[in-house]
Short mmCIF file of C-alpha atoms and ligand atoms in Angstrom, two decimals:
data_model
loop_
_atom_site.label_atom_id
_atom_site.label_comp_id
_atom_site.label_asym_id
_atom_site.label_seq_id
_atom_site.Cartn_x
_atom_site.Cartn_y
_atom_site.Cartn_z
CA UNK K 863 97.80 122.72 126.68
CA UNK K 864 100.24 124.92 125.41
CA UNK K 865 100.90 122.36 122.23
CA UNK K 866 97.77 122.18 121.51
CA UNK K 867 97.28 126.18 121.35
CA UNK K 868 100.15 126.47 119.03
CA UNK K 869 99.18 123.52 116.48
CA UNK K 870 95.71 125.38 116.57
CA UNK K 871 97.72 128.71 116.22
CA UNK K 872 99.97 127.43 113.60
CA UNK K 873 96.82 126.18 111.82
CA UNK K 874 95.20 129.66 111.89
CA UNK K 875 98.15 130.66 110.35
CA UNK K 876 98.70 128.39 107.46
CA UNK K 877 95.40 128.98 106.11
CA UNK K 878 95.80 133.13 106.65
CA UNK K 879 98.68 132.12 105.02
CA UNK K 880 97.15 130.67 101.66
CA UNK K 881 94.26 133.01 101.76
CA UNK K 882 96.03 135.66 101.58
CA UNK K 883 98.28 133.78 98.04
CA UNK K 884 101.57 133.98 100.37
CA UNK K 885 102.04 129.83 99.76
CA UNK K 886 101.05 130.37 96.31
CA UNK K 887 103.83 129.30 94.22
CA UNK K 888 102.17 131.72 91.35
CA UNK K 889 100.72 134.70 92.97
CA UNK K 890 101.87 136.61 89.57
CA UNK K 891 99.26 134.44 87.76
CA UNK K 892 96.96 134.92 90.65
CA UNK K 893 96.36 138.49 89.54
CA UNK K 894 95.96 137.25 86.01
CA UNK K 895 93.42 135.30 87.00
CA UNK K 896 91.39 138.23 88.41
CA UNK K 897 91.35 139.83 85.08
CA UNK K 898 90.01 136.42 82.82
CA UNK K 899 87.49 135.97 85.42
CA UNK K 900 85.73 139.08 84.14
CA UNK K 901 86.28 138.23 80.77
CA UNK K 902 85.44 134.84 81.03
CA UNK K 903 87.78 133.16 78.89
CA UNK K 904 90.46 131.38 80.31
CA UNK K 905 90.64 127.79 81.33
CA UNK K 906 91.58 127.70 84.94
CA UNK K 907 92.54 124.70 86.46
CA UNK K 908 93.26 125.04 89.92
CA UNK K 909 95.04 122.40 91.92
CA UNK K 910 98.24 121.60 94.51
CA UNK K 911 100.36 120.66 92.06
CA UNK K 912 103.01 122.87 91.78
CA UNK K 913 106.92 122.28 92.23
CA UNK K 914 108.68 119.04 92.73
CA UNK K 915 107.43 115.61 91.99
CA UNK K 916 103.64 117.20 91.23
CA UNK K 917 103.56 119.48 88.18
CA UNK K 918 104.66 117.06 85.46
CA UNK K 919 101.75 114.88 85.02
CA UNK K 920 99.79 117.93 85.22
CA UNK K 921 101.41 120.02 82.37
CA UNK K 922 101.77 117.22 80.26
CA UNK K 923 97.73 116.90 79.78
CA UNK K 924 97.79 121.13 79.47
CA UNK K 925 99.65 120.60 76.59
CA UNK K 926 97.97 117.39 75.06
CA UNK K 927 94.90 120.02 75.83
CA UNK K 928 96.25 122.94 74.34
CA UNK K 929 97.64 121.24 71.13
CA UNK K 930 93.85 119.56 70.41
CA UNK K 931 92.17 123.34 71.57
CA UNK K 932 94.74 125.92 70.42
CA UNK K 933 92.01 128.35 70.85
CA UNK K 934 91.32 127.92 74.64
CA UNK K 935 93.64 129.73 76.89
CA UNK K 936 94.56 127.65 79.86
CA UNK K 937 95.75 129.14 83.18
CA UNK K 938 97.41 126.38 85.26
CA UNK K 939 96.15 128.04 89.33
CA UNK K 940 97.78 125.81 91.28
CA UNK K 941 98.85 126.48 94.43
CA UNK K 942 101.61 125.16 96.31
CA UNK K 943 101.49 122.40 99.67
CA UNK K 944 100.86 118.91 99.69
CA UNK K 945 97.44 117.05 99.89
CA UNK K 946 95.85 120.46 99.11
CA UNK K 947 96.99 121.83 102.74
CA UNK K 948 96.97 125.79 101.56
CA UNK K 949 94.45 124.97 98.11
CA UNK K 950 91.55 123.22 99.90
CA UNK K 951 91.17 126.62 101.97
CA UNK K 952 91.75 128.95 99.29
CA UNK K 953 89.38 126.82 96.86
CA UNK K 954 86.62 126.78 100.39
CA UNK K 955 87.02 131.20 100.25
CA UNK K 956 86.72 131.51 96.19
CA UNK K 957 83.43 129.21 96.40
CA UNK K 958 82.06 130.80 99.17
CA UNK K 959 81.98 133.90 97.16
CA UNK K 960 80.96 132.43 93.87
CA UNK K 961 84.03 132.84 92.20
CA UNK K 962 84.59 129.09 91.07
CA UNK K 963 87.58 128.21 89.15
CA UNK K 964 86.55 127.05 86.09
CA UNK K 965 87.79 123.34 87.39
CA UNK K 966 89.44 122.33 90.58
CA UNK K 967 91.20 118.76 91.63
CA UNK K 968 89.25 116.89 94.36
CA UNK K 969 89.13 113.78 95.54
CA UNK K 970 86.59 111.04 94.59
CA UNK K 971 84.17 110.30 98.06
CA UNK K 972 83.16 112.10 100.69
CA UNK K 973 85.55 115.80 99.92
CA UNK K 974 83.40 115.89 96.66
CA UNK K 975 80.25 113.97 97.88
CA UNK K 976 79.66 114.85 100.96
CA UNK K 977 81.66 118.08 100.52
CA UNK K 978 80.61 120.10 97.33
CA UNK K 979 78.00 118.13 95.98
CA UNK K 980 76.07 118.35 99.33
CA UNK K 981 76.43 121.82 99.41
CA UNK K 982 75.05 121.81 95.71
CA UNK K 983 77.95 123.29 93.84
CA UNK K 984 78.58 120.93 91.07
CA UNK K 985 77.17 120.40 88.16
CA UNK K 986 76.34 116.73 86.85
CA UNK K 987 78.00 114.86 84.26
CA UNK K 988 75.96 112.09 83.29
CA UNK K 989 75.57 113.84 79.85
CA UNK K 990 79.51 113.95 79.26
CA UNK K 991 79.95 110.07 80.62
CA UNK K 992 77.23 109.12 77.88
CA UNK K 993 78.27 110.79 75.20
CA UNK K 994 82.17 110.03 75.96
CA UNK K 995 81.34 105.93 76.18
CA UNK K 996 82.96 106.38 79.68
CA UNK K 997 80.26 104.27 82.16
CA UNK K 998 82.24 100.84 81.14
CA UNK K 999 85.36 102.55 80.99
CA UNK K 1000 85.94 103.52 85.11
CA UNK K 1001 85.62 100.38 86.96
CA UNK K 1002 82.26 101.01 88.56
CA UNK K 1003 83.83 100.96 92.27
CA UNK K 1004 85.50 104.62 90.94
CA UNK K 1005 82.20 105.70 89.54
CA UNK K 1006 80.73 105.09 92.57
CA UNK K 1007 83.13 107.53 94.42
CA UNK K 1008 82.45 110.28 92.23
CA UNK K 1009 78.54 109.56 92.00
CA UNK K 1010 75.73 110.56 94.64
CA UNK K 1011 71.78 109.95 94.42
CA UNK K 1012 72.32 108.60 90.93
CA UNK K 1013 74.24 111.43 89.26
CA UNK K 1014 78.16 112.05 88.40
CA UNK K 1015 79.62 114.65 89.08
CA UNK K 1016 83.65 114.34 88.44
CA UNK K 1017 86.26 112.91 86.33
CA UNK K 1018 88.65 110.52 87.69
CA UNK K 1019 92.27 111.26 86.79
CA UNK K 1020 94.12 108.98 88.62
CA UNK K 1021 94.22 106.34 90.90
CA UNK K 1022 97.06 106.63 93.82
CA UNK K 1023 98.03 103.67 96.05
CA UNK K 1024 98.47 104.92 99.55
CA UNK K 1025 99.72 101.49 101.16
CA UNK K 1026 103.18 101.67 99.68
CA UNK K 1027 106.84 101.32 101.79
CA UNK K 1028 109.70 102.39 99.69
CA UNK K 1029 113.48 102.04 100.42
CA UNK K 1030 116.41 102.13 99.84
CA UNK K 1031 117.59 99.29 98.18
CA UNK K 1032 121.80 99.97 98.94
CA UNK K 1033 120.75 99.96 102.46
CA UNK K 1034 118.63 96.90 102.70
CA UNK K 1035 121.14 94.68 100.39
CA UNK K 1036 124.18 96.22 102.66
CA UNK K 1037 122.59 95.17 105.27
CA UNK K 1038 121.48 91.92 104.59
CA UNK K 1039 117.57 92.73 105.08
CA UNK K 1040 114.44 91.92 103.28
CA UNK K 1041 111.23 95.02 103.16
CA UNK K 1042 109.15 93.51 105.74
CA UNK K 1043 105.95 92.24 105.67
CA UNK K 1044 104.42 92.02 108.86
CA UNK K 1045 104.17 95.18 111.85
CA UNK K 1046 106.43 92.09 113.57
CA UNK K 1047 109.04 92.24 110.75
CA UNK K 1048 108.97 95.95 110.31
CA UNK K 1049 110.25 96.19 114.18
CA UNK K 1050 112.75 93.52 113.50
CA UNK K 1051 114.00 95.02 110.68
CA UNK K 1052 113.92 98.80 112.42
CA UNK K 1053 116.07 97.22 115.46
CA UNK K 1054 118.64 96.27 113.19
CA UNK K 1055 118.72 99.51 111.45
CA UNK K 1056 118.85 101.53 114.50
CA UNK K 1057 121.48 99.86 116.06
CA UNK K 1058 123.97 100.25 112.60
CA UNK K 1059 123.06 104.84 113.60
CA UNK K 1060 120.41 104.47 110.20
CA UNK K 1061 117.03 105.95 110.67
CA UNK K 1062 114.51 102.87 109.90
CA UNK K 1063 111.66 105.08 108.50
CA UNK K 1064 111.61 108.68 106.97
CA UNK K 1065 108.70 111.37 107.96
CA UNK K 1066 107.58 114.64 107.21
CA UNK K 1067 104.84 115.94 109.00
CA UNK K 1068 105.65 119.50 108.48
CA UNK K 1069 101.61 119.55 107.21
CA UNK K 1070 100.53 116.98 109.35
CA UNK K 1071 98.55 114.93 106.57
CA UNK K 1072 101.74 112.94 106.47
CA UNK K 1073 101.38 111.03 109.66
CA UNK K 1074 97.50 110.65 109.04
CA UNK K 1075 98.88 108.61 106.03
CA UNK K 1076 100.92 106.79 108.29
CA UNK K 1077 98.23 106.31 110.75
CA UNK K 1078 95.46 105.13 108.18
CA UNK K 1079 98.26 102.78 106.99
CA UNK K 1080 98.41 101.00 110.33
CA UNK K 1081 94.56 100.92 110.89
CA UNK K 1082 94.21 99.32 107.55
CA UNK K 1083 97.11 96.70 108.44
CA UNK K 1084 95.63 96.52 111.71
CA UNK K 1085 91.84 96.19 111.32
CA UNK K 1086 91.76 94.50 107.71
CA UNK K 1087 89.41 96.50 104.95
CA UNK K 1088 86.09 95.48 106.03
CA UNK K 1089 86.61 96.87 109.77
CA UNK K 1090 89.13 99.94 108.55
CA UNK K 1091 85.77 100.91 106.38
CA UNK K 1092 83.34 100.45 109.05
CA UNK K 1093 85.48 103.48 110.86
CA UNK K 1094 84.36 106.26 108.43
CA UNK K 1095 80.60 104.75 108.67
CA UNK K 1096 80.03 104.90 112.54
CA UNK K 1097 79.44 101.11 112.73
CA UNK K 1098 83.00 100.05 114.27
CA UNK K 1099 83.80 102.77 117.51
CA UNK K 1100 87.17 104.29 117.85
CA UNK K 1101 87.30 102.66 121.37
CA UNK K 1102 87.17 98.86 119.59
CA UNK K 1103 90.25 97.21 121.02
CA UNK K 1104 91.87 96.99 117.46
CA UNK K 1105 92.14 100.72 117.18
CA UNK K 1106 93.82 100.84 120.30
CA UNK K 1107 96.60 98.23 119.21
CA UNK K 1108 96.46 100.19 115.73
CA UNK K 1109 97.46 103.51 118.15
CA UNK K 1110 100.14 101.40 120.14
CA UNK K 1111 101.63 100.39 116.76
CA UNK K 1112 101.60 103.71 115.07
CA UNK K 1113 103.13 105.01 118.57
CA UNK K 1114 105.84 102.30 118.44
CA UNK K 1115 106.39 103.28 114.70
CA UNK K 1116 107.63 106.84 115.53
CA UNK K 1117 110.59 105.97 117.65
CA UNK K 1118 111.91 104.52 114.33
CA UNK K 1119 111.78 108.15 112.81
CA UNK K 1120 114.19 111.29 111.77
CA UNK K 1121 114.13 113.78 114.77
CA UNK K 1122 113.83 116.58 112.10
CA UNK K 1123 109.80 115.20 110.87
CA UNK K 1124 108.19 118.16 111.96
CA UNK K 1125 110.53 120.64 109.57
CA UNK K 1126 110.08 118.54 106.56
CA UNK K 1127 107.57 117.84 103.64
CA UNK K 1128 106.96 114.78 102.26
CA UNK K 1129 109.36 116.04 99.03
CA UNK K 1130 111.96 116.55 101.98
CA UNK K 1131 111.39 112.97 103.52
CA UNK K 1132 111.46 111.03 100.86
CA UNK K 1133 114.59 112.96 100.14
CA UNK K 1134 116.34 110.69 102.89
CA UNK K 1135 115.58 107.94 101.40
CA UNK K 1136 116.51 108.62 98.10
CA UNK K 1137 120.17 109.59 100.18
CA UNK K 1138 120.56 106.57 102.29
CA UNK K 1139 119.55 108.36 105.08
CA UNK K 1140 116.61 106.66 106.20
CA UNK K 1141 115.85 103.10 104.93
CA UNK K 1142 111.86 102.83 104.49
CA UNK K 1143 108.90 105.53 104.01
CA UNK K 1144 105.35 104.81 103.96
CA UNK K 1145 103.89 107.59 101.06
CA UNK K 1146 101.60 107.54 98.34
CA UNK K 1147 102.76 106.53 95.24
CA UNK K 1148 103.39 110.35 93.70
CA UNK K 1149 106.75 109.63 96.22
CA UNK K 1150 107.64 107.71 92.81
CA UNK K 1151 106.91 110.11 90.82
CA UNK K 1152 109.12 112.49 92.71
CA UNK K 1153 112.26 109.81 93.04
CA UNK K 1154 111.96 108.93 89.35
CA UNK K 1155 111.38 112.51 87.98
CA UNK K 1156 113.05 114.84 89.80
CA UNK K 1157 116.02 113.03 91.65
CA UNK K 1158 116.27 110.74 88.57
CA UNK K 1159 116.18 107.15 90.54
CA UNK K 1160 116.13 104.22 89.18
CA UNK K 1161 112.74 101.83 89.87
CA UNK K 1162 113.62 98.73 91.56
CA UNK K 1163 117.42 99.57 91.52
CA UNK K 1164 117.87 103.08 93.77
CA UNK K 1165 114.86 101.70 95.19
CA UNK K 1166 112.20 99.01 95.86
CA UNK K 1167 108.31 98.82 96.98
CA UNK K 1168 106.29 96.36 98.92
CA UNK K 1169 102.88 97.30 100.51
CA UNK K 1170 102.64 98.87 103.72
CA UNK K 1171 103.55 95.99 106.33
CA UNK K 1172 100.44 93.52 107.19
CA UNK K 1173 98.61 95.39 103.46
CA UNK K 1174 99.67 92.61 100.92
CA UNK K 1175 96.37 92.26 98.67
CA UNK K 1176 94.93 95.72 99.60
CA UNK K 1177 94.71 99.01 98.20
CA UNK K 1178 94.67 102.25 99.76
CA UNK K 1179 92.52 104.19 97.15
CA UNK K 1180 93.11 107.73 96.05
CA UNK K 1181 91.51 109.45 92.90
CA UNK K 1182 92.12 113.24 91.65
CA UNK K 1183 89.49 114.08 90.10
CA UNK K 1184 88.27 117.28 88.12
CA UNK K 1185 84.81 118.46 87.80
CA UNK K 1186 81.86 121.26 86.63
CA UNK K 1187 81.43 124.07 89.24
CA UNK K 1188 78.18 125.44 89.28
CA UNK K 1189 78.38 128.95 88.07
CA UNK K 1190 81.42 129.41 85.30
CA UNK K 1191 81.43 131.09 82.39
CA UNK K 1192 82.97 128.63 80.32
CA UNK K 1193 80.96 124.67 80.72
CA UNK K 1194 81.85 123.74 77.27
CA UNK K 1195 85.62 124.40 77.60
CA UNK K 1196 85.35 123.06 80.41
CA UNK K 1197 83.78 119.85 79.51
CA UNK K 1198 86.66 119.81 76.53
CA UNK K 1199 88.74 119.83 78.84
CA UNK K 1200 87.41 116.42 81.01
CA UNK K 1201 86.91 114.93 78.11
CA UNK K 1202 90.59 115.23 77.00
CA UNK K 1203 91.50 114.37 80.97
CA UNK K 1204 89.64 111.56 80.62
CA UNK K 1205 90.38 109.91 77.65
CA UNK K 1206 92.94 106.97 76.52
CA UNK K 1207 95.23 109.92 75.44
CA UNK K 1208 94.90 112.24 78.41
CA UNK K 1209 95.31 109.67 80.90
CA UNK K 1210 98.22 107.94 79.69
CA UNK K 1211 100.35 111.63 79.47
CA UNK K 1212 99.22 112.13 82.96
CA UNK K 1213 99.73 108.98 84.83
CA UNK K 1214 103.16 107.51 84.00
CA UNK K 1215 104.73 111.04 84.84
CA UNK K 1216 102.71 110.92 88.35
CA UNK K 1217 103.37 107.82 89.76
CA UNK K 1218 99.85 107.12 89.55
CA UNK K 1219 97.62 104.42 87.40
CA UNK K 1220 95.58 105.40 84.77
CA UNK K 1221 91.68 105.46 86.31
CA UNK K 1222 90.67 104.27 82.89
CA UNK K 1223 90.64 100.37 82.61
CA UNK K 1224 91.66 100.52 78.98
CA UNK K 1225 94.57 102.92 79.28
CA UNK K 1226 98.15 101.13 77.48
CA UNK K 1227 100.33 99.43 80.19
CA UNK K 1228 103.11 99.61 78.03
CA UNK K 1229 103.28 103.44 78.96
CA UNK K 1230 104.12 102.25 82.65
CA UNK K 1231 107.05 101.45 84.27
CA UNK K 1232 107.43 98.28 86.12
CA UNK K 1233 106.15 99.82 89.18
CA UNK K 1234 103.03 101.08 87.21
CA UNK K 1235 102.10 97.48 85.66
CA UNK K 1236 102.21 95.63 88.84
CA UNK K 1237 100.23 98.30 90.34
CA UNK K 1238 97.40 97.74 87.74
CA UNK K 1239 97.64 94.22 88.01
CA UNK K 1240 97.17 94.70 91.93
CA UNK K 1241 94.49 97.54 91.37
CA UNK K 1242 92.31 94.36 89.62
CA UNK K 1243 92.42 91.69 92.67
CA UNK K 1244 92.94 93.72 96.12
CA UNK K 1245 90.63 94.68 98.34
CA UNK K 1246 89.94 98.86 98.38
CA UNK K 1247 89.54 101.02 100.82
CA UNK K 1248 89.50 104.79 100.71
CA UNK K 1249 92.14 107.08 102.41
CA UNK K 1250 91.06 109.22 104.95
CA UNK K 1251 94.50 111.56 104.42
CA UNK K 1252 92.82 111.90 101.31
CA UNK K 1253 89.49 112.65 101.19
CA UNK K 1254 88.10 109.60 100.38
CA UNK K 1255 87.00 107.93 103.55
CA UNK K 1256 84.84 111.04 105.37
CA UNK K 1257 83.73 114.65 104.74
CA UNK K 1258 86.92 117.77 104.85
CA UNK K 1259 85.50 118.95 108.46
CA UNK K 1260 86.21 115.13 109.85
CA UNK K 1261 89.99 115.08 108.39
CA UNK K 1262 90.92 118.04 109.82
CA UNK K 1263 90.33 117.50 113.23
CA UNK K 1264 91.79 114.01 112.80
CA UNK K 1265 94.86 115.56 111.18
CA UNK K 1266 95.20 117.75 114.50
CA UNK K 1267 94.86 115.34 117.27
CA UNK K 1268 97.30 113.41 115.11
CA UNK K 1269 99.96 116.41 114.56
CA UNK K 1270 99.59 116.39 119.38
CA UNK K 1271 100.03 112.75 119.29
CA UNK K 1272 103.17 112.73 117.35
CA UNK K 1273 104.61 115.40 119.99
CA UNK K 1274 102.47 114.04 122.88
CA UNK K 1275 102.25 110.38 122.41
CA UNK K 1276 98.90 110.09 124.54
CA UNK K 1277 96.90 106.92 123.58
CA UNK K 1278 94.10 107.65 125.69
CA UNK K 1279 93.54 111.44 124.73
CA UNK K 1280 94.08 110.34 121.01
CA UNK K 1281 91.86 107.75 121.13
CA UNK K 1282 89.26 110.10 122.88
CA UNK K 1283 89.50 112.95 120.34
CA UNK K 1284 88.93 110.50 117.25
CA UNK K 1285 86.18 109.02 118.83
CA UNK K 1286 84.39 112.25 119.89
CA UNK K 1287 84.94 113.65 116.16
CA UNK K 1288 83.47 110.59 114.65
CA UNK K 1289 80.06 111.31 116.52
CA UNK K 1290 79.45 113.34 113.73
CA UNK K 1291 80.25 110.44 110.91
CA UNK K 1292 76.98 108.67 109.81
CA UNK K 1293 75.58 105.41 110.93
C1 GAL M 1912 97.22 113.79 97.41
C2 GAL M 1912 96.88 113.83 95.95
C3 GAL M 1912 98.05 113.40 95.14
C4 GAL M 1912 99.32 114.12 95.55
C5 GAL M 1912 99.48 114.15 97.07
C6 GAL M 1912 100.65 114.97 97.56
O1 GAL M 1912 96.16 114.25 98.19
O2 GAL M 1912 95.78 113.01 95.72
O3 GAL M 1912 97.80 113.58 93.77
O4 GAL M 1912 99.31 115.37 94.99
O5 GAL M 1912 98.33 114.61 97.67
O6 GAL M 1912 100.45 116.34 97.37
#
């Protein structure tokens, strides 16, 4: 009982926290917003990426913007904590009082669909797609996620792959192992590793996103796409007998982890890694953005990829994706702007600083790394399914409770009580 008060406690606290700009990593241009709000002027692009492994991508289409639009001022409002932990509740209070940034970062399905769409805060875009030549451009399956009762209503950035295991190459050769492919293999290999004192797999759950992404991981290796998607829809039950073996798996998982999980980010995790520290980690692909960038690693030599164990020939799907708020001063900057994010151009200074592919199906492969190409080649032929971590899968208000019965679980390692909570909390998904 007592966990559970304090994860709802610490909760409480991290979103008091961002309310109030403490987590901001730019409170100074906080207050600068407040004054080109009145005036009306400034470009504000609010999103979470700030600091390490994040804000590259992002600056690098400001400036493609600024240098085609010298005349719009841009204010780069991002504010700091993976997965949007302290921005999604910041970005929930300034559109609750009608003070919309003039863009924001959101994920394609359900957190814009169901989320701001549904509560009729967006403006559509079918007028930029046409007159941009963009509806052959997105493969349709991204359109889709950005699209409700026939209109549009973001830009996709990105796409993310979710179902990725990285590690550490020095380890693996020293050790005579290959990534493994199978939940079987991944034990195998995690025996081994344990037994030589090396921690088989890296986690940060400080915000506890990170072990939903672990979780969804499993459930997707567990239940295959079709059943994994019939989750978020109400037609498969949290109490099937593959979710529990998903939760038994997951549970086995974390006595492969570092002890210190609950102190560290997902920066700081993938930090043991990249240290020979801990052999494998289970992360989005920014992670590579972050090795490559800011701890200058070398792809495929420092260290290696393979899809989440029992995930060959599936995709985790994430998109970042920009839109119109209803209400700002400034559409036509605004729409400058998305059109700049989602050109050949914008996409391609973006993506290969980000880790993630372009969204755009005619973007230049030669811009991406080797990790980058085989990704695009992989985007064409797997199967997709949308993250749950990350908005894709079902509305904010489902996530979040998922998020904290997974944050007790990781302390509490309950199967039944788990089980119960998701199951209760997806009452509310639709049939
Ligand atoms: C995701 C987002 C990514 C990356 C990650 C870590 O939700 O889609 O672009 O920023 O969080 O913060």
């Amino acid at each position: 009982m007592r966990k559970k008060a304090s994860a709802w406690l610490a909760l409480a606290l991290g979103i008091g926290m961002a309310l109030s700009g403490c987590s901001s990593s730019n409170s100074s241009s906080d207050n600068a917003k407040q004054g080109s709000q009145k005036a009306g002027e400034k470009l504000e692009i609010f999103s979470w990426w700030t600091g390490a492994g994040e804000e590259d991508g992002l600056k690098a289409l400001i400036k493609l913007f600024q240098e085609k639009y010298p005349d719009i001022e841009v204010e780069n409002a991002a504010v700091a904590g993976g997965a949007g932990t302290n921005a999604k509740a910041v970005l929930a209070s300034r559109m609750q009082g009608n003070d919309p940034p003039s863009t924001f970062q959101v994920h394609g399905g359900a957190e814009l669909n169901e989320g701001w769409v549904a509560a009729g805060k967006m403006e559509p875009l079918n007028d930029l797609y046409e007159k941009e030549g963009w509806m052959d451009k997105f493969p349709k399956a991204l359109i889709d996620m950005v699209s409700k009762d026939g209109n549009i209503y973001s830009v996709p950035v990105n796409i993310h792959r979710g179902n990725v295991l990285w590690y550490n190459k020095k380890i693996f050769a020293d050790n005579g192992l290959q990534p493994p492919k199978t939940f079987d293999e991944f034990f195998q290999v995690a025996d081994k590793l344990k037994a030589k004192g090396i921690t088989p797999l890296a986690l940060g759950d400080k915000e506890p996103w990170a072990a939903t992404h672990l979780f969804e991981n499993v459930l997707l290796g567990t239940l295959g796409t079709e059943n994994y998607k019939k989750l978020w829809t109400g037609e498969l039950s949290f109490n099937d007998p593959q979710v529990k073996q998903a939760v038994e798996t997951f549970k086995k998982m974390l006595n492969y982890i570092n002890e210190d999980h609950s102190s560290r980010n997902w920066q700081d995790a993938a930090q043991l890694v990249a240290e020979g520290k801990a052999a494998m980690y289970v992360m989005g692909d920014w992670v590579k953005g972050y090795f490559v960038n800011d701890l200058k690693l070398k792809v495929n030599e420092d260290f290696g990829y393979v899809p989440v164990p029992n995930t060959e020939g599936k995709f985790m799907v994430i998109t970042d994706t920009f839109g119109l708020p209803k209400g700002v001063k400034n559409p036509d900057d605004v729409k400058k702007f998305l059109a700049v994010l989602g050109s050949v151009e914008g996409q391609d200074a973006f993506n290969p600083l980000k880790g993630s592919i372009p969204a755009r199906i005619d973007a230049d492969p030669s811009k991406y790394d080797e990790y980058g190409k085989q990704t695009m080649q992989d985007f064409k032929t797997a199967e997709l399914a949308p993250s749950l971590a990350h908005g894709s899968a079902a509305p904010e208000g489902f996530v979040t409770k998922v998020n904290q019965a997974v944050n007790i679980f990781v302390t509490q390692k309950d199967v039944k009580t788990f089980i119960d909570t998701l199951a209760s909390a997806a009452t509310e998904l639709k049939k």
